[in-house]
mmCIF file of C-alpha atoms and ligand atoms in Angstrom:
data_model
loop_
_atom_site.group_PDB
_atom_site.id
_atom_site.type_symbol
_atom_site.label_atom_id
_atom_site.label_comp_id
_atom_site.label_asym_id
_atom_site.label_seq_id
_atom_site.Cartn_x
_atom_site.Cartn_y
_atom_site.Cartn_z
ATOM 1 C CA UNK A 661 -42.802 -276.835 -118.535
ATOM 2 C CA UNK A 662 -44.039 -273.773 -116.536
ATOM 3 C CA UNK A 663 -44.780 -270.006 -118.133
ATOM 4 C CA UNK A 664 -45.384 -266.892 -116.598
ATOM 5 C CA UNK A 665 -47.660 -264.472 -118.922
ATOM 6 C CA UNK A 666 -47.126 -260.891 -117.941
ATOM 7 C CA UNK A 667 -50.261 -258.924 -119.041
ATOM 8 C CA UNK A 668 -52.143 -256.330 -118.264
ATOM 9 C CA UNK A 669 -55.006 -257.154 -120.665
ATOM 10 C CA UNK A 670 -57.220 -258.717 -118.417
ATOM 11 C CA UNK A 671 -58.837 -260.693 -121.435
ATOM 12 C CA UNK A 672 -55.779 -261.457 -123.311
ATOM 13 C CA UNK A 673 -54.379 -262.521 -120.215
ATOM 14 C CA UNK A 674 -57.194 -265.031 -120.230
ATOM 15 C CA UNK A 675 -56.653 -265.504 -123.745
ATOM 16 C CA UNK A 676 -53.085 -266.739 -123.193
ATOM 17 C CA UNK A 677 -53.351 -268.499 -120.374
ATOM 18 C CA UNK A 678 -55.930 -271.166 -121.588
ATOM 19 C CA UNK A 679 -54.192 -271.657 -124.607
ATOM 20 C CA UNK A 680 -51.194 -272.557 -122.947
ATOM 21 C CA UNK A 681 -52.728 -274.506 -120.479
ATOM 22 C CA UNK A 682 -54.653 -276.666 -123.314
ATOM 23 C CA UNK A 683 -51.129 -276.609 -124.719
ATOM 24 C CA UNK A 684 -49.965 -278.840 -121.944
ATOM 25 C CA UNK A 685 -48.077 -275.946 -119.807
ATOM 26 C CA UNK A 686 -48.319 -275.174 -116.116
ATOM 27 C CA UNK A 687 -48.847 -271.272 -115.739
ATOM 28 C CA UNK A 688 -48.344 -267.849 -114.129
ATOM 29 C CA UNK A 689 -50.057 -265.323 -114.360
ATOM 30 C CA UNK A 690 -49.307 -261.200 -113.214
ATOM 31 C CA UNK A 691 -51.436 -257.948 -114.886
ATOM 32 C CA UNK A 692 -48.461 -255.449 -113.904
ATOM 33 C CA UNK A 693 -44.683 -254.907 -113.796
ATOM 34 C CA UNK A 694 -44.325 -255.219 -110.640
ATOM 35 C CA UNK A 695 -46.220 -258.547 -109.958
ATOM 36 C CA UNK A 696 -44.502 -260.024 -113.327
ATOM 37 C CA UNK A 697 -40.903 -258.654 -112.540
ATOM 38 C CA UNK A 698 -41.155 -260.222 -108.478
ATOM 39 C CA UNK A 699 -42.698 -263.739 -109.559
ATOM 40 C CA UNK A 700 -40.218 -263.950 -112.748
ATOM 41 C CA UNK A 701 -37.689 -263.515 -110.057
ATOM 42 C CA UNK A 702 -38.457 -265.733 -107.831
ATOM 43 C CA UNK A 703 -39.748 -268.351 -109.487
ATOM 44 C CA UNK A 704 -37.871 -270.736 -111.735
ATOM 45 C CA UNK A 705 -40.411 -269.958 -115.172
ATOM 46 C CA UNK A 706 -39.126 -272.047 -118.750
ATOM 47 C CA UNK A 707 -40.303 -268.880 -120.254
ATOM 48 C CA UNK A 708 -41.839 -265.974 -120.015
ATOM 49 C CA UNK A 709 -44.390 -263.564 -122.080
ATOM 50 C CA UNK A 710 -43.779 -260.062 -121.386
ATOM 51 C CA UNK A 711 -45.783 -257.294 -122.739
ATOM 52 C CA UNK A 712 -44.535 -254.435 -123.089
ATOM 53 C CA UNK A 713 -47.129 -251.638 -122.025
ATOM 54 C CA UNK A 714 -47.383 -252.425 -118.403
ATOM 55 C CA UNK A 715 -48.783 -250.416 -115.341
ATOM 56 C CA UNK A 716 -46.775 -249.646 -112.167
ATOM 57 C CA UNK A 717 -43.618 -250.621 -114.434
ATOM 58 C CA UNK A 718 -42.905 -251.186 -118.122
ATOM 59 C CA UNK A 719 -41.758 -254.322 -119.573
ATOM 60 C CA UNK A 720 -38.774 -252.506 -120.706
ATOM 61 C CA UNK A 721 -37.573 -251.970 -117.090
ATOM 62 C CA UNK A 722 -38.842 -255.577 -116.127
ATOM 63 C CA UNK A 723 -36.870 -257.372 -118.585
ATOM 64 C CA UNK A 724 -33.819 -255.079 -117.880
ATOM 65 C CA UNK A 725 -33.981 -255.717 -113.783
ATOM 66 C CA UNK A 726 -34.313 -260.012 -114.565
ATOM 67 C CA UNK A 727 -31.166 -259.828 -117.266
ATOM 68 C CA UNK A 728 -29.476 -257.274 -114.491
ATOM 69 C CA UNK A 729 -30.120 -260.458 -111.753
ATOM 70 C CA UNK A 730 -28.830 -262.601 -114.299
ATOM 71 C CA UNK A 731 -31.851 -264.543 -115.089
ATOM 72 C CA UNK A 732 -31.295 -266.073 -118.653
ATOM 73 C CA UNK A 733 -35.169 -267.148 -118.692
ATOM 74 C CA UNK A 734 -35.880 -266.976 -122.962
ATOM 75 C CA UNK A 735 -38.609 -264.199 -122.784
ATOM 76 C CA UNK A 736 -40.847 -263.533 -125.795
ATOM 77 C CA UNK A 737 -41.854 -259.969 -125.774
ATOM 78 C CA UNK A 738 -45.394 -258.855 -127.040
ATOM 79 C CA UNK A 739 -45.172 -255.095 -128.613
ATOM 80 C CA UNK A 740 -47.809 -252.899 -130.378
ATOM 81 C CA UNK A 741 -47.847 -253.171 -134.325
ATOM 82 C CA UNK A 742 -46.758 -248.936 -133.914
ATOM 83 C CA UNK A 743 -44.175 -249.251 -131.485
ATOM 84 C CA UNK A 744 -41.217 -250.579 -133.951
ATOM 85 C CA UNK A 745 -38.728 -248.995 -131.402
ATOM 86 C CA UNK A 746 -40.070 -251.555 -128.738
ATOM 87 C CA UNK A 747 -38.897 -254.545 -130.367
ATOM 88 C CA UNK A 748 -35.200 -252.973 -130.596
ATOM 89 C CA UNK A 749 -35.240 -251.744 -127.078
ATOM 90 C CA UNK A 750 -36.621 -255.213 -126.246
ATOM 91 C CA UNK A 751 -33.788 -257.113 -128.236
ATOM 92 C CA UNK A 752 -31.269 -255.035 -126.749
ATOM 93 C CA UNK A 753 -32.790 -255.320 -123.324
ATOM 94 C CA UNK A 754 -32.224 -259.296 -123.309
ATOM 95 C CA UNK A 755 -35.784 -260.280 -125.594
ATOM 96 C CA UNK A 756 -35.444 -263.703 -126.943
ATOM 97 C CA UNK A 757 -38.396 -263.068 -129.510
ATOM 98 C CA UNK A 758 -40.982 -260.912 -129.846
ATOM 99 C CA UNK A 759 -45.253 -260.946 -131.091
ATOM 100 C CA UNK A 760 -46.919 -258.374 -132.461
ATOM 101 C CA UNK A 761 -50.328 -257.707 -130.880
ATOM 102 C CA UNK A 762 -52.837 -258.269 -132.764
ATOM 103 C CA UNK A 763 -51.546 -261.662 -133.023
ATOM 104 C CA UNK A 764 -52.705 -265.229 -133.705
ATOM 105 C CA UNK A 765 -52.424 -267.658 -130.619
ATOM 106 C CA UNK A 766 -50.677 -270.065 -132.942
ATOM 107 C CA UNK A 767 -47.861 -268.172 -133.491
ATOM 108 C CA UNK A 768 -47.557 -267.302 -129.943
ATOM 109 C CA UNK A 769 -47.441 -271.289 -129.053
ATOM 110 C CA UNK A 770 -45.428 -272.019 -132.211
ATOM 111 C CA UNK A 771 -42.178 -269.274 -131.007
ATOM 112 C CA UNK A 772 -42.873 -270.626 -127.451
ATOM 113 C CA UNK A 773 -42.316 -273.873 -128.535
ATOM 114 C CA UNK A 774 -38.728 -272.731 -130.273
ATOM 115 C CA UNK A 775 -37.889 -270.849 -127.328
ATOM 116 C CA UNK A 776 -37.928 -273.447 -125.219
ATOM 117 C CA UNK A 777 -36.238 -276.322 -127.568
ATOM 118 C CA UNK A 778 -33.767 -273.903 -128.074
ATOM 119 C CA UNK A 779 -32.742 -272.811 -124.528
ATOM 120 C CA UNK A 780 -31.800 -276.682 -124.224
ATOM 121 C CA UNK A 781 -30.216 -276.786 -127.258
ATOM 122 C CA UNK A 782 -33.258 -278.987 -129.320
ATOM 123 C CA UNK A 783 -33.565 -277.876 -132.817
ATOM 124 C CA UNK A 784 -37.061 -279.483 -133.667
ATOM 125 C CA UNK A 785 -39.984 -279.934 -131.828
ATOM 126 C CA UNK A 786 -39.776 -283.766 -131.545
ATOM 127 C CA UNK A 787 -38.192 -285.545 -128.792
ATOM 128 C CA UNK A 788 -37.132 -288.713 -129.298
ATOM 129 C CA UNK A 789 -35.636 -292.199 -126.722
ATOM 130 C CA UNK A 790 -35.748 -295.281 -128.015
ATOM 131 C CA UNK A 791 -39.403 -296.455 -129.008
ATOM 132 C CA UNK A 792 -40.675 -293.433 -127.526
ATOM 133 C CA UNK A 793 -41.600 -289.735 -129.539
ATOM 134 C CA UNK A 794 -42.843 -286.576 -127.962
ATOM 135 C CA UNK A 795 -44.039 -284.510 -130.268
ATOM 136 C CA UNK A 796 -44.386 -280.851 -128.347
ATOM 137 C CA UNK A 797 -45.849 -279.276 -131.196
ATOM 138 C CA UNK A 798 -48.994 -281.944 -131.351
ATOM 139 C CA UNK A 799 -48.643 -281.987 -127.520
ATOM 140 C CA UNK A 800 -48.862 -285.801 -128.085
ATOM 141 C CA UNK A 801 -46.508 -288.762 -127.103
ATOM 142 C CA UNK A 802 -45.938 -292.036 -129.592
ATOM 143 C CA UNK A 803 -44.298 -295.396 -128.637
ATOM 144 C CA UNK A 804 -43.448 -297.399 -131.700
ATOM 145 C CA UNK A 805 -45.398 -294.784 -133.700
ATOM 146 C CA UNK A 806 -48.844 -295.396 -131.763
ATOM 147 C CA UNK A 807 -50.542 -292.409 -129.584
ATOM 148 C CA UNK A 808 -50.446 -292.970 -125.970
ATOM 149 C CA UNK A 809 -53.107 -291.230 -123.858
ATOM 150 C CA UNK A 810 -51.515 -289.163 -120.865
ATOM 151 C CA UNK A 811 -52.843 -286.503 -118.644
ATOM 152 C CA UNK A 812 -51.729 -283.115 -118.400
ATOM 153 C CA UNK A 813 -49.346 -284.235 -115.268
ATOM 154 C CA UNK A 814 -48.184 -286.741 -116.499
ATOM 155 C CA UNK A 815 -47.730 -285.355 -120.230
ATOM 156 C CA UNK A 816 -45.629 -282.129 -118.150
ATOM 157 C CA UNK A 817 -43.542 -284.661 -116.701
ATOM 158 C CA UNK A 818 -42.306 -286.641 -119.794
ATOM 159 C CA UNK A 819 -42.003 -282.955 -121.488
ATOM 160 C CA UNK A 820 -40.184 -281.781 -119.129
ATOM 161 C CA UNK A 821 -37.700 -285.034 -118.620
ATOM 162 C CA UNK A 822 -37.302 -285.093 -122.400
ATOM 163 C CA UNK A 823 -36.328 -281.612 -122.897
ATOM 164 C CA UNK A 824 -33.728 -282.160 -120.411
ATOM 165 C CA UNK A 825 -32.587 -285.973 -121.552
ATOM 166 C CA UNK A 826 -29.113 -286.833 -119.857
ATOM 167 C CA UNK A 827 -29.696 -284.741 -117.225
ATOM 168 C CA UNK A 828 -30.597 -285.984 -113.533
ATOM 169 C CA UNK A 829 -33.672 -283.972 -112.507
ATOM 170 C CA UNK A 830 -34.288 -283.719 -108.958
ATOM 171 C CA UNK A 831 -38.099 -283.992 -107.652
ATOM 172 C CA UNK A 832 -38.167 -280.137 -106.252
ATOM 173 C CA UNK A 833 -37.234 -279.316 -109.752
ATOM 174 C CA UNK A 834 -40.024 -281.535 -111.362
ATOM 175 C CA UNK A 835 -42.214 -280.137 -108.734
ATOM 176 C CA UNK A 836 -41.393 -276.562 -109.688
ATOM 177 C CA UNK A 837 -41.800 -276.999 -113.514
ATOM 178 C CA UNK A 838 -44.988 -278.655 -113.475
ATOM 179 C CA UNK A 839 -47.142 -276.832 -111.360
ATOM 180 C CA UNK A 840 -48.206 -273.315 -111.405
ATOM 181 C CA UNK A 841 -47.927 -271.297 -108.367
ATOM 182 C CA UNK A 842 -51.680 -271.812 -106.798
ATOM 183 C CA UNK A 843 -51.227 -275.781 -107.401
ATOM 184 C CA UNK A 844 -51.407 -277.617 -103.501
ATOM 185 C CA UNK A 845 -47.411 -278.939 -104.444
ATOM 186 C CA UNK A 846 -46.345 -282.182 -102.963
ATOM 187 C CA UNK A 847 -42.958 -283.948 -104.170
ATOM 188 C CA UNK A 848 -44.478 -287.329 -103.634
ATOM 189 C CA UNK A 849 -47.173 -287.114 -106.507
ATOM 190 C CA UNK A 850 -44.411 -287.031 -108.684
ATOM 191 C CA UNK A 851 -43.617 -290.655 -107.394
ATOM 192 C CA UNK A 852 -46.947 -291.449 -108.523
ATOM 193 C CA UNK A 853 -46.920 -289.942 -111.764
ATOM 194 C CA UNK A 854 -43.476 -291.529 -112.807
ATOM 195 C CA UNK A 855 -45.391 -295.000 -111.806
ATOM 196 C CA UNK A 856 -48.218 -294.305 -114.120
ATOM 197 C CA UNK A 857 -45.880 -292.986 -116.707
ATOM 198 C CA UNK A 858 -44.212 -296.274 -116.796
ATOM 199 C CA UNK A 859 -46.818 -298.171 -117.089
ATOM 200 C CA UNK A 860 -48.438 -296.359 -119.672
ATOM 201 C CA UNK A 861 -45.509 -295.864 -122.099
ATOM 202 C CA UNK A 862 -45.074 -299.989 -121.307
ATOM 203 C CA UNK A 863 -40.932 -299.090 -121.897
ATOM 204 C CA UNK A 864 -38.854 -297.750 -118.991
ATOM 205 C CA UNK A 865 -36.844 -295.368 -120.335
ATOM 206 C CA UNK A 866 -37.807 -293.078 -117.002
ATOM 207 C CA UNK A 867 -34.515 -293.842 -115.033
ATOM 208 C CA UNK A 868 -34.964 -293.302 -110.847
ATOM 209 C CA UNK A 869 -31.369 -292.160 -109.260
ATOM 210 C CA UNK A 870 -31.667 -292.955 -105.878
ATOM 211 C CA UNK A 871 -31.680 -289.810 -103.647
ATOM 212 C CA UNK A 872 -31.488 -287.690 -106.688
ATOM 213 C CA UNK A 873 -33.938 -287.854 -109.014
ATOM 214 C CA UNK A 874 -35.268 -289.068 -112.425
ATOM 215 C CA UNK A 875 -33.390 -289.311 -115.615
ATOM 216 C CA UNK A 876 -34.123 -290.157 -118.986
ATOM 217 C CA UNK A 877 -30.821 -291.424 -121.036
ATOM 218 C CA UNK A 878 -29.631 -290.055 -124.791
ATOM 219 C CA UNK A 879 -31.066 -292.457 -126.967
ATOM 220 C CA UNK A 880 -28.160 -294.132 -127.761
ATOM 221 C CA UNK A 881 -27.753 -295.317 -124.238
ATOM 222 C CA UNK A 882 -31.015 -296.913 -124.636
ATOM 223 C CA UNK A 883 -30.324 -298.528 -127.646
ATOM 224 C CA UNK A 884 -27.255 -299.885 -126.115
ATOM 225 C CA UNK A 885 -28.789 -301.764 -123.173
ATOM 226 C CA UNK A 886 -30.920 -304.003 -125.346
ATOM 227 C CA UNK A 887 -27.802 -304.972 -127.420
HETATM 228 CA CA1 LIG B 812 -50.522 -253.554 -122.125
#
C-alpha cells in the first residue's frame, strides 16, 4: 500500500511519514498544494492525507481539482480544531474522513487503516486465505495462528495482494503500490519477493498468471483445492 501525505508542516510531515512507514506503507511526501495536487494526480496513491491549510493552493481546491479528474483515491483530510467549516467543505468536496490537528498518530493509522479496507470493500482489519491471517492493524502476518517474520517488501506485497484477493494484479501495479516515488523501481524484484514470500509463508496461496500477474484466490477456492 502506498500514501501520499500532503503537509506543509515540515515536522509533522516527518511526523507522519515515519509512522506510516514503521506502519508497513510505502510513502509520498509534498509540503504544498501544488506539489500534493500534481503527484496525487499522477501517481496511483491507496490514500491520501490532505491538510487543509496549504501554501501556493489550499487543500480545499486540491481535493476539488482530483474529484473534478475523477480520482476516487479515499482522502483523509486533516483540519484545525477552529475551522469546523473545513470539515463540511471537505466532506462536500469529496473527503473520505477527516483528523483534527492536534491529533494522536494512532488515530491517524487507525482511520487509514478503515479507509483503505473499505475502498475494497473489507470490513475488518484482518485478512484472511486459508491457513494464512494478515492482520493490518498489528502489521503482522499468521499461518496456522503462528507469527511469520517478513520484511517491509515483502509484508507490502502480501498487504497489498490480500486487500485485493480475487483479483489478478499485474507486476507494474505491484511495483507502483509498493514503492514510494524516490525507490530505484524494477518489476523483477517483485519476482524475487513473491519467491521469498512463498517460502516463508511455507503455503502457496500466491497464485502466478502467466503474462499477467499474481493472484491470491477467495478463501474458499483454497479450501476447495485440498478437498
Ligand atoms: Ca498547514
Amino acid at each position: 500500500m502506498r500514501l501520499l501525505v500532503v503537509e506543509d508542516d515540515r515536522d509533522l510531515n516527518r511526523q507522519l511519514v515515519s509512522a506510516f512507514e514503521q506502519a508497513g506503507y510505502a510513502v509520498d511526501r509534498a509540503f504544498d498544494g501544488e506539489d500534493g495536487q500534481f503527484l496525487g494526480e499522477t501517481e496511483p496513491y491507496d490514500a491520501i492525507v490532505l491538510d487543509m491549510g496549504l501554501p501556493k493552493k489550499d487543500g480545499l481546491r486540491v481535493l476539488e481539482a482530483w474529484r473534478k479528474a475523477g480520482k476516487t483515491t479515499p482522502v483523509l483530510i486533516l483540519t484545525a480544531r477552529d475551522r469546523w467549516s473545513d470539515k463540511v467543505e471537505g466532506f462536500d468536496a469529496g473527503a473520505d474522513d477527516y483528523v483534527t490537528k492536534p491529533f494522536h498518530l494512532e488515530e491517524v493509522l487507525a482511520r487509514l487503516r478503515a479507509l483503505l479496507r473499505r475502498a475494497v470493500g473489507h470490513a475488518t482489519s484482518e485478512f484472511c486465505c486459508g491457513p494464512v491471517t494478515l492482520d493490518a492493524r498489528a502489521g503482522r502476518v499468521l499461518v496456522d495462528g503462528n507469527p511469520v517474520k517478513l520484511t517491509s517488501h515483502e509484508y507490502r506485497l502480501l498487504a497489498y495482494l490480500m486487500h485485493h484477493m480475487g483479483r489478478v494484479v499485474s507486476r507494474t501495479e505491484l511495483v507502483e503500490h509498493l514503492y514510494d516515488q524516490d525507490f530505484d523501481r524494477d518489476s523483477n524484484t517483485i519476482e524475487v519477493f513473491v519467491g521469498r514470500l512463498r517460502k516463508k509463508l511455507g503455503i502457496d496461496i500466491i497464485e502466478t498468471v502467466r503474462g499477467l500477474g499474481y493472484v491470491i484466490s477467495s478463501p474458499a477456492k483454497v479450501q476447495g483445492q485440498g478437498k
